[in-house]
Amino acid sequence: MTLIYQSTRDKTNKVTASQAILQGLATDGGLYIPSQIPEVKLDFDVLKTSSYQDIATCVLSAFLDDFTAEEIAYCVDNAYDAKFDDPSIAPLVKLGGQYNLELFHGNTIAFKDMALSILPYLMTTAAKKHGVDREIVILTATSGDTGKAAMAGFADVPGTKIIVFYPKDGVSKIQEKQMTTQVGENVKVIAIDGNFDDAQTTVKQMFNDEALREKMFANHKQFSSANSMNIGRLIPQISYYVYAYAQLVKTGAIKNGDQINFTVPTGNFGNILAAYYAKQIGLPINLLICASNENNVLTDFFKTGIYDKNRDFFVTSSPSMDILVSSNLERLIYHLTGNSDVLTSELMQLLNADGEYRITDDMFKQLGDFYADFADEAQISSEISATFEADNYVEDPHTAVASAVYKKYALATGDQTPTVVVSTASPYKFPRVVVDSLTRSSAKTDDFELVKQLADLSKVPLPKAVSDLFGAPVLHHEVIATSDMQIAVTSYLELD
Ligand SMILES: *Cc1c(COP(=O)(O)O)cnc(C)c1O
């Protein structure tokens, strides 16, 4: 039987996995979710010796079950290959009191590569399956890492175009240079004068704009999404949670069946939602620790049951988590309501209208899988230097958020459960805050000088993704008002 995906806002809107990937977002404004949790055989006596590719195949075949075995193999083989600079794809590193799961060994040295290396293959395979010959236009809002990873994945993929919007002052210099130097006949990168939430909201509006959709169809084009609202992003992310567990069994750190915690640095709630699905398929997870920066809307939500985005927005040293509207939380909300599209729509309408909603007591009681806390800028900085001093290991600021929150949690609770800190970016992506934290000073030099300094300090070889940037010409210069995003899209696509 084929697994059905349905919209969080309209249960009657049902599609298969490949259709969901092709569409990206449901046209009713909701997000597609699996209508039931598929059975995945998790035998860690076998999986402990499996490769990352084998584990990904196992997870993907269960969730994306209208793809054939050959199609899944084609996608997995092309995604997780030598473009990763570590043969294990997602190495697990043991530090003093925790394990760091390094998800930054792909093309753009952030965890977005784990899913965006495979999404273009899943999407073009899905298009072929359904005989879609319209051009697929990927429309993406980025808080810094998705944009580059999506462009790297989709650049010059036949039958696709990709348009990326990023907040002009909301990304690191390295992130910006990564994006503005992107080559490819089919890529367009535009900075906006707003923040990530502005970009994401406007992108969602374009998806839901019926007139625009028809105009696209008339021009033989259709939108899809490379944001984590697309289940083609979410499902591949389940694999590394299973893989991390398998590695712990393999090294004897835990016995098959032992519980572990994951601490996840969270922004749009995609990464941690994948961990939640990993728990649903039977991975022995004790707690999912949701770590935020000063934009701690999720911390408050898990503590009070009230989601309230009416608060100051902070630009922090972990920009990929500078988000006040965590889109994927809608999927968790839907599951908490007992799969009620009516109640989910109501809550999301409240969020839209008032910027705030409160979940029911019944829903709140089901949040026991989660623990949430946040780290402020000073805590992030001291976490980076403390980890370096204790373990001779350099964390990026996002990972440091998770690491700091985990240490606070362990201290407060005394919980001894082995814990994996999900490490989402290479420190080379954020050299300023990392070097400043390590040297306890405030560097005057530019980010590219700091990269060299970081190499000296950390002894970690400079990734090619960064060294390639030094001489790369800037190809994209456009900066526009948020309100002009749609005009930019229609003019780039030459819609008439
Ligand atoms: C995107 C991102 C996050 C947040 O992940 P979500 O899935 O949005 O919660 C954390 N760290 C880094 C480095 C990222 O790029």
Coordinates of N, CA and C and ligand atoms in Angstrom, one line a residue, residues 104 109-113 142-146 175 196 200 228 233-234 237 240-241 264-274 290-291 298 318-323 326-328 396-399 422-426 429-430, ligand 1:
F104 N 28.5 18.6 8.6 CA 29.0 19.7 7.7 C 30.1 19.3 6.8
I109 N 29.4 23.1 3.6 CA 29.8 22.9 5.0 C 28.8 23.3 6.0
A110 N 27.5 23.1 5.7 CA 26.5 23.2 6.7 C 25.5 22.0 6.6
F111 N 24.7 21.7 7.6 CA 23.9 20.5 7.6 C 22.9 20.4 6.5
K112 N 22.6 21.6 5.9 CA 21.6 21.6 4.8 C 22.0 20.7 3.7
D113 N 23.3 20.5 3.5 CA 23.8 19.6 2.5 C 23.3 18.2 2.6
T142 N 16.1 32.1 2.6 CA 17.2 31.4 3.3 C 17.6 32.3 4.5
S143 N 18.0 31.6 5.6 CA 18.6 32.4 6.7 C 20.1 32.2 6.6
G144 N 20.6 31.7 5.4 CA 22.0 31.7 5.2 C 22.6 30.5 4.6
D145 N 22.1 29.3 5.1 CA 22.7 28.1 4.7 C 21.9 27.3 3.6
T146 N 20.6 27.4 3.7 CA 19.7 26.7 2.7 C 20.0 27.2 1.3
Q175 N 28.9 33.4 4.4 CA 27.7 32.9 3.8 C 27.3 33.7 2.6
F196 N 14.8 37.2 7.8 CA 14.4 35.9 7.2 C 12.9 35.7 7.2
Q200 N 10.6 34.5 4.2 CA 9.8 33.3 4.2 C 8.3 33.5 4.0
S228 N 12.7 23.5 4.3 CA 12.4 22.3 5.0 C 10.8 22.1 5.1
R233 N 13.1 17.4 2.0 CA 14.2 17.9 2.8 C 14.1 17.1 4.1
L234 N 12.9 17.0 4.7 CA 12.7 16.4 6.0 C 13.1 15.0 6.1
Q237 N 16.7 13.7 6.4 CA 17.3 14.1 7.6 C 17.1 13.1 8.7
Y240 N 20.3 10.5 9.4 CA 21.5 10.6 10.2 C 21.3 10.4 11.7
Y241 N 20.1 10.5 12.1 CA 19.8 10.1 13.5 C 19.9 8.6 13.7
V264 N 19.5 19.5 19.5 CA 19.5 20.0 18.2 C 19.4 21.5 18.2
P265 N 20.3 22.2 17.5 CA 20.2 23.7 17.4 C 19.1 24.0 16.4
T266 N 18.1 24.7 16.8 CA 16.8 24.8 16.1 C 16.5 26.2 15.6
G267 N 16.0 26.2 14.4 CA 15.5 27.5 13.9 C 14.1 27.3 13.3
N268 N 14.0 26.7 12.1 CA 12.7 26.5 11.5 C 12.1 25.1 11.9
F269 N 12.7 24.5 12.9 CA 12.2 23.2 13.5 C 12.2 22.0 12.5
G270 N 13.0 22.1 11.4 CA 13.0 21.0 10.5 C 13.9 19.9 11.0
N271 N 15.1 20.2 11.4 CA 16.1 19.2 11.9 C 15.6 18.4 13.1
I272 N 15.0 19.1 14.0 CA 14.6 18.4 15.2 C 13.3 17.6 14.9
L273 N 12.5 18.1 14.0 CA 11.3 17.3 13.6 C 11.7 16.0 13.0
A274 N 12.8 16.0 12.2 CA 13.3 14.7 11.6 C 13.7 13.8 12.8
C290 N 15.6 20.8 22.5 CA 15.5 21.9 21.4 C 16.2 23.1 21.9
A291 N 17.3 23.4 21.2 CA 18.2 24.5 21.6 C 18.0 25.7 20.7
L298 N 10.8 29.3 20.7 CA 10.5 27.8 20.9 C 10.7 27.4 22.3
S318 N 24.5 33.2 15.5 CA 24.0 32.0 14.9 C 22.8 32.3 14.0
P319 N 23.1 33.0 12.8 CA 22.1 33.6 12.0 C 21.1 32.6 11.4
S320 N 21.5 31.3 11.2 CA 20.6 30.3 10.6 C 19.5 30.0 11.6
M321 N 19.6 30.4 12.8 CA 18.6 30.2 13.8 C 17.8 31.5 14.2
D322 N 18.1 32.5 13.5 CA 17.4 33.8 13.8 C 16.0 33.8 13.1
I323 N 15.1 33.1 13.7 CA 13.8 32.8 13.1 C 12.7 33.0 14.2
S326 N 8.7 29.4 13.2 CA 9.3 28.1 12.9 C 8.3 27.3 12.1
S327 N 8.4 27.3 10.8 CA 7.4 26.7 9.9 C 7.1 25.3 10.2
N328 N 8.1 24.5 10.5 CA 7.8 23.0 10.7 C 7.1 22.7 12.0
D396 N 31.2 25.5 15.8 CA 30.6 26.8 15.2 C 29.6 27.3 16.1
P397 N 29.1 28.6 16.0 CA 28.2 29.1 17.0 C 26.9 28.4 17.1
H398 N 26.4 27.8 16.0 CA 25.1 27.1 16.0 C 25.3 25.8 16.9
T399 N 26.3 25.1 16.6 CA 26.6 23.9 17.4 C 26.9 24.3 18.9
V422 N 24.0 17.7 17.8 CA 23.9 17.8 16.4 C 24.7 19.0 15.9
S423 N 25.8 18.8 15.2 CA 26.7 19.8 14.8 C 26.4 20.3 13.4
T424 N 25.9 21.5 13.3 CA 25.2 21.8 12.0 C 26.1 22.6 11.0
A425 N 27.2 23.2 11.5 CA 28.0 23.9 10.5 C 29.5 23.8 10.9
S426 N 30.3 24.0 9.9 CA 31.8 24.1 10.1 C 32.1 25.5 10.7
K429 N 32.6 28.7 8.6 CA 31.5 29.5 8.0 C 31.3 30.7 8.9
F430 N 31.8 30.7 10.1 CA 31.6 31.9 11.0 C 32.8 32.2 11.7
Ligands
LIG1 C1 19.3 25.7 9.2 C2 20.3 25.7 10.3 C3 19.9 25.4 11.6 C4 18.5 25.3 12.0 O1 17.9 24.1 11.5 P1 16.3 24.0 11.4 O2 16.0 22.8 10.6 O3 15.8 25.3 10.6 O4 15.7 24.0 12.8 C5 20.9 25.3 12.6 N1 22.2 25.4 12.3 C6 22.6 25.7 11.0 C7 24.1 25.8 10.8 C8 21.7 25.8 10.0 O5 22.1 26.0 8.8

